[in-house]
Amino acid sequence: MDRTDRPQGFRAVGLIGLFYLLDGIAFGVLAGSAASQQMRVAWRLAAWVTSAIVFALHIGYERLRLRNPPLVAALHTSLAAALGAFGLAVAANVHALIAPSGSSRTLFLVALLAWPVITAAPAFVAAFAAAFLLGPRRPSEEP
């Protein structure tokens, strides 16, 4: 990886983290306004599916387009997931301030650290395994 690829990798982390945030909020709103429990589950499943697709595409982008090694690809991919989780924790804190539900304010503050960590750890493991399975970078395939 040369220096010109680094901004692209971190730009992808930010953009994909933003996608995860918007995906979670949009599907959360749809699930919250669902007319039945079945539709609520369907909207939540749709959020998981769209996030999983973007997660897989991000791993492929890191490995195949940017040609990052598995460790770097997994780090970037898990950072994007953690960024999205942090954004959702911030949104939950804002929502708790606007529409108090009686939940402990301390729990919302803990979420600011817990959600990114709980999200990033398994995301890193899954991304590393997937990136490793994509195979080694081959110098002969350089563009």
PDB file of C-alpha atoms in Angstrom:
ATOM      1  CA  MET A   1       0.000   0.000   0.000  1.00  0.00           C
ATOM      2  CA  ASP A   2       1.468   3.358  -0.924  1.00  0.00           C
ATOM      3  CA  ARG A   3       0.674   6.685   0.691  1.00  0.00           C
ATOM      4  CA  THR A   4      -2.004   7.582  -1.881  1.00  0.00           C
ATOM      5  CA  ASP A   5      -4.129   4.593  -0.785  1.00  0.00           C
ATOM      6  CA  ARG A   6      -4.260   5.587   2.881  1.00  0.00           C
ATOM      7  CA  PRO A   7      -6.747   8.453   2.509  1.00  0.00           C
ATOM      8  CA  GLN A   8      -9.038   6.185   0.469  1.00  0.00           C
ATOM      9  CA  GLY A   9      -9.046   3.562   3.226  1.00  0.00           C
ATOM     10  CA  PHE A  10      -9.847   6.075   5.945  1.00  0.00           C
ATOM     11  CA  ARG A  11     -12.396   7.843   3.759  1.00  0.00           C
ATOM     12  CA  ALA A  12     -14.118   4.481   3.315  1.00  0.00           C
ATOM     13  CA  VAL A  13     -14.090   3.977   7.104  1.00  0.00           C
ATOM     14  CA  GLY A  14     -15.855   7.309   7.605  1.00  0.00           C
ATOM     15  CA  LEU A  15     -18.363   6.878   4.793  1.00  0.00           C
ATOM     16  CA  ILE A  16     -19.247   3.326   5.730  1.00  0.00           C
ATOM     17  CA  GLY A  17     -19.473   4.264   9.421  1.00  0.00           C
ATOM     18  CA  LEU A  18     -21.916   6.997   8.383  1.00  0.00           C
ATOM     19  CA  PHE A  19     -23.862   4.432   6.339  1.00  0.00           C
ATOM     20  CA  TYR A  20     -24.179   2.164   9.396  1.00  0.00           C
ATOM     21  CA  LEU A  21     -25.472   5.097  11.442  1.00  0.00           C
ATOM     22  CA  LEU A  22     -28.045   6.148   8.837  1.00  0.00           C
ATOM     23  CA  ASP A  23     -29.020   2.523   8.203  1.00  0.00           C
ATOM     24  CA  GLY A  24     -29.641   1.960  11.916  1.00  0.00           C
ATOM     25  CA  ILE A  25     -31.640   5.150  12.316  1.00  0.00           C
ATOM     26  CA  ALA A  26     -33.727   4.707   9.158  1.00  0.00           C
ATOM     27  CA  PHE A  27     -34.625   1.089   9.802  1.00  0.00           C
ATOM     28  CA  GLY A  28     -35.168   1.875  13.492  1.00  0.00           C
ATOM     29  CA  VAL A  29     -37.738   4.491  12.558  1.00  0.00           C
ATOM     30  CA  LEU A  30     -39.414   2.054  10.159  1.00  0.00           C
ATOM     31  CA  ALA A  31     -39.432  -0.699  12.788  1.00  0.00           C
ATOM     32  CA  GLY A  32     -40.789   1.698  15.403  1.00  0.00           C
ATOM     33  CA  SER A  33     -43.690   2.686  13.194  1.00  0.00           C
ATOM     34  CA  ALA A  34     -44.472  -0.856  12.043  1.00  0.00           C
ATOM     35  CA  ALA A  35     -48.108  -1.889  12.359  1.00  0.00           C
ATOM     36  CA  SER A  36     -47.314  -5.412  13.544  1.00  0.00           C
ATOM     37  CA  GLN A  37     -44.607  -7.320  15.368  1.00  0.00           C
ATOM     38  CA  GLN A  38     -43.959  -9.281  12.178  1.00  0.00           C
ATOM     39  CA  MET A  39     -43.221  -6.085  10.228  1.00  0.00           C
ATOM     40  CA  ARG A  40     -41.036  -4.792  13.058  1.00  0.00           C
ATOM     41  CA  VAL A  41     -38.932  -7.956  12.852  1.00  0.00           C
ATOM     42  CA  ALA A  42     -38.807  -7.669   9.056  1.00  0.00           C
ATOM     43  CA  TRP A  43     -37.487  -4.082   9.233  1.00  0.00           C
ATOM     44  CA  ARG A  44     -34.859  -5.066  11.785  1.00  0.00           C
ATOM     45  CA  LEU A  45     -33.806  -8.005   9.639  1.00  0.00           C
ATOM     46  CA  ALA A  46     -33.543  -5.672   6.638  1.00  0.00           C
ATOM     47  CA  ALA A  47     -31.164  -3.469   8.646  1.00  0.00           C
ATOM     48  CA  TRP A  48     -28.974  -6.474   9.427  1.00  0.00           C
ATOM     49  CA  VAL A  49     -28.980  -7.638   5.811  1.00  0.00           C
ATOM     50  CA  THR A  50     -28.041  -4.243   4.374  1.00  0.00           C
ATOM     51  CA  SER A  51     -25.293  -3.841   6.984  1.00  0.00           C
ATOM     52  CA  ALA A  52     -23.943  -7.323   6.253  1.00  0.00           C
ATOM     53  CA  ILE A  53     -23.821  -6.588   2.524  1.00  0.00           C
ATOM     54  CA  VAL A  54     -21.937  -3.332   3.091  1.00  0.00           C
ATOM     55  CA  PHE A  55     -19.624  -5.093   5.568  1.00  0.00           C
ATOM     56  CA  ALA A  56     -18.746  -7.741   2.958  1.00  0.00           C
ATOM     57  CA  LEU A  57     -18.289  -5.108   0.249  1.00  0.00           C
ATOM     58  CA  HIS A  58     -15.996  -3.136   2.540  1.00  0.00           C
ATOM     59  CA  ILE A  59     -13.793  -6.186   3.134  1.00  0.00           C
ATOM     60  CA  GLY A  60     -13.625  -6.801  -0.609  1.00  0.00           C
ATOM     61  CA  TYR A  61     -12.782  -3.148  -1.274  1.00  0.00           C
ATOM     62  CA  GLU A  62      -9.999  -3.180   1.300  1.00  0.00           C
ATOM     63  CA  ARG A  63      -8.467  -6.422   0.045  1.00  0.00           C
ATOM     64  CA  LEU A  64      -9.067  -6.312  -3.681  1.00  0.00           C
ATOM     65  CA  ARG A  65      -9.136  -2.631  -4.587  1.00  0.00           C
ATOM     66  CA  LEU A  66      -6.810  -1.116  -1.998  1.00  0.00           C
ATOM     67  CA  ARG A  67      -4.788  -4.343  -1.762  1.00  0.00           C
ATOM     68  CA  ASN A  68      -4.471  -4.078   2.005  1.00  0.00           C
ATOM     69  CA  PRO A  69      -3.248  -7.114   3.976  1.00  0.00           C
ATOM     70  CA  PRO A  70      -5.874  -8.970   6.042  1.00  0.00           C
ATOM     71  CA  LEU A  71      -4.908  -7.257   9.294  1.00  0.00           C
ATOM     72  CA  VAL A  72      -5.275  -3.737   7.862  1.00  0.00           C
ATOM     73  CA  ALA A  73      -8.489  -4.647   6.033  1.00  0.00           C
ATOM     74  CA  ALA A  74      -9.956  -6.082   9.244  1.00  0.00           C
ATOM     75  CA  LEU A  75      -8.873  -3.042  11.224  1.00  0.00           C
ATOM     76  CA  HIS A  76     -10.461  -0.603   8.755  1.00  0.00           C
ATOM     77  CA  THR A  77     -13.636  -2.670   8.497  1.00  0.00           C
ATOM     78  CA  SER A  78     -14.043  -3.003  12.261  1.00  0.00           C
ATOM     79  CA  LEU A  79     -13.296   0.711  12.741  1.00  0.00           C
ATOM     80  CA  ALA A  80     -16.163   1.553  10.381  1.00  0.00           C
ATOM     81  CA  ALA A  81     -18.472  -0.733  12.359  1.00  0.00           C
ATOM     82  CA  ALA A  82     -17.324   0.839  15.635  1.00  0.00           C
ATOM     83  CA  LEU A  83     -17.824   4.326  14.223  1.00  0.00           C
ATOM     84  CA  GLY A  84     -21.377   3.434  13.201  1.00  0.00           C
ATOM     85  CA  ALA A  85     -22.052   1.949  16.651  1.00  0.00           C
ATOM     86  CA  PHE A  86     -20.686   5.078  18.325  1.00  0.00           C
ATOM     87  CA  GLY A  87     -22.953   7.208  16.147  1.00  0.00           C
ATOM     88  CA  LEU A  88     -25.936   5.099  17.145  1.00  0.00           C
ATOM     89  CA  ALA A  89     -24.969   5.447  20.825  1.00  0.00           C
ATOM     90  CA  VAL A  90     -24.827   9.230  20.396  1.00  0.00           C
ATOM     91  CA  ALA A  91     -28.231   9.132  18.685  1.00  0.00           C
ATOM     92  CA  ALA A  92     -29.617   7.038  21.559  1.00  0.00           C
ATOM     93  CA  ASN A  93     -28.300   9.576  24.066  1.00  0.00           C
ATOM     94  CA  VAL A  94     -29.867  12.456  22.131  1.00  0.00           C
ATOM     95  CA  HIS A  95     -33.149  10.556  21.881  1.00  0.00           C
ATOM     96  CA  ALA A  96     -33.076   9.884  25.634  1.00  0.00           C
ATOM     97  CA  LEU A  97     -32.681  13.608  26.272  1.00  0.00           C
ATOM     98  CA  ILE A  98     -35.519  14.541  23.925  1.00  0.00           C
ATOM     99  CA  ALA A  99     -37.958  11.789  24.882  1.00  0.00           C
ATOM    100  CA  PRO A 100     -37.039  10.494  28.356  1.00  0.00           C
ATOM    101  CA  SER A 101     -38.149   6.903  28.866  1.00  0.00           C
ATOM    102  CA  GLY A 102     -37.250   6.465  32.515  1.00  0.00           C
ATOM    103  CA  SER A 103     -34.105   4.538  31.629  1.00  0.00           C
ATOM    104  CA  SER A 104     -30.949   5.304  33.555  1.00  0.00           C
ATOM    105  CA  ARG A 105     -28.934   8.147  32.066  1.00  0.00           C
ATOM    106  CA  THR A 106     -25.789   6.295  33.159  1.00  0.00           C
ATOM    107  CA  LEU A 107     -26.628   3.367  30.878  1.00  0.00           C
ATOM    108  CA  PHE A 108     -26.839   5.683  27.881  1.00  0.00           C
ATOM    109  CA  LEU A 109     -23.452   7.152  28.752  1.00  0.00           C
ATOM    110  CA  VAL A 110     -21.957   3.665  29.103  1.00  0.00           C
ATOM    111  CA  ALA A 111     -23.308   2.894  25.624  1.00  0.00           C
ATOM    112  CA  LEU A 112     -20.944   5.509  24.167  1.00  0.00           C
ATOM    113  CA  LEU A 113     -18.036   3.195  24.967  1.00  0.00           C
ATOM    114  CA  ALA A 114     -19.720  -0.198  25.153  1.00  0.00           C
ATOM    115  CA  TRP A 115     -21.491  -0.228  21.793  1.00  0.00           C
ATOM    116  CA  PRO A 116     -18.376   0.482  19.699  1.00  0.00           C
ATOM    117  CA  VAL A 117     -16.325  -2.078  21.635  1.00  0.00           C
ATOM    118  CA  ILE A 118     -19.042  -4.740  21.509  1.00  0.00           C
ATOM    119  CA  THR A 119     -19.419  -4.115  17.776  1.00  0.00           C
ATOM    120  CA  ALA A 120     -15.754  -3.771  16.805  1.00  0.00           C
ATOM    121  CA  ALA A 121     -14.453  -6.944  18.458  1.00  0.00           C
ATOM    122  CA  PRO A 122     -16.560  -9.504  16.544  1.00  0.00           C
ATOM    123  CA  ALA A 123     -16.402  -7.341  13.410  1.00  0.00           C
ATOM    124  CA  PHE A 124     -12.602  -7.507  13.533  1.00  0.00           C
ATOM    125  CA  VAL A 125     -12.583 -11.290  13.920  1.00  0.00           C
ATOM    126  CA  ALA A 126     -15.092 -11.811  11.094  1.00  0.00           C
ATOM    127  CA  ALA A 127     -13.367  -9.304   8.807  1.00  0.00           C
ATOM    128  CA  PHE A 128      -9.935 -10.805   9.445  1.00  0.00           C
ATOM    129  CA  ALA A 129     -11.187 -14.312   8.649  1.00  0.00           C
ATOM    130  CA  ALA A 130     -12.938 -13.139   5.480  1.00  0.00           C
ATOM    131  CA  ALA A 131      -9.982 -11.014   4.371  1.00  0.00           C
ATOM    132  CA  PHE A 132      -7.610 -13.907   4.991  1.00  0.00           C
ATOM    133  CA  LEU A 133      -9.818 -16.226   2.924  1.00  0.00           C
ATOM    134  CA  LEU A 134      -9.654 -13.806  -0.009  1.00  0.00           C
ATOM    135  CA  GLY A 135      -6.081 -14.993  -0.391  1.00  0.00           C
ATOM    136  CA  PRO A 136      -2.674 -13.389  -0.430  1.00  0.00           C
ATOM    137  CA  ARG A 137      -1.880 -10.282  -2.409  1.00  0.00           C
ATOM    138  CA  ARG A 138       0.098 -11.162  -5.484  1.00  0.00           C
ATOM    139  CA  PRO A 139       2.724  -8.688  -6.726  1.00  0.00           C
ATOM    140  CA  SER A 140       2.067  -9.833 -10.304  1.00  0.00           C
ATOM    141  CA  GLU A 141      -1.510  -8.508 -10.051  1.00  0.00           C
ATOM    142  CA  GLU A 142      -0.434  -4.920  -9.375  1.00  0.00           C
ATOM    143  CA  PRO A 143      -2.257  -2.462 -11.658  1.00  0.00           C
TER     144      PRO A 143
END
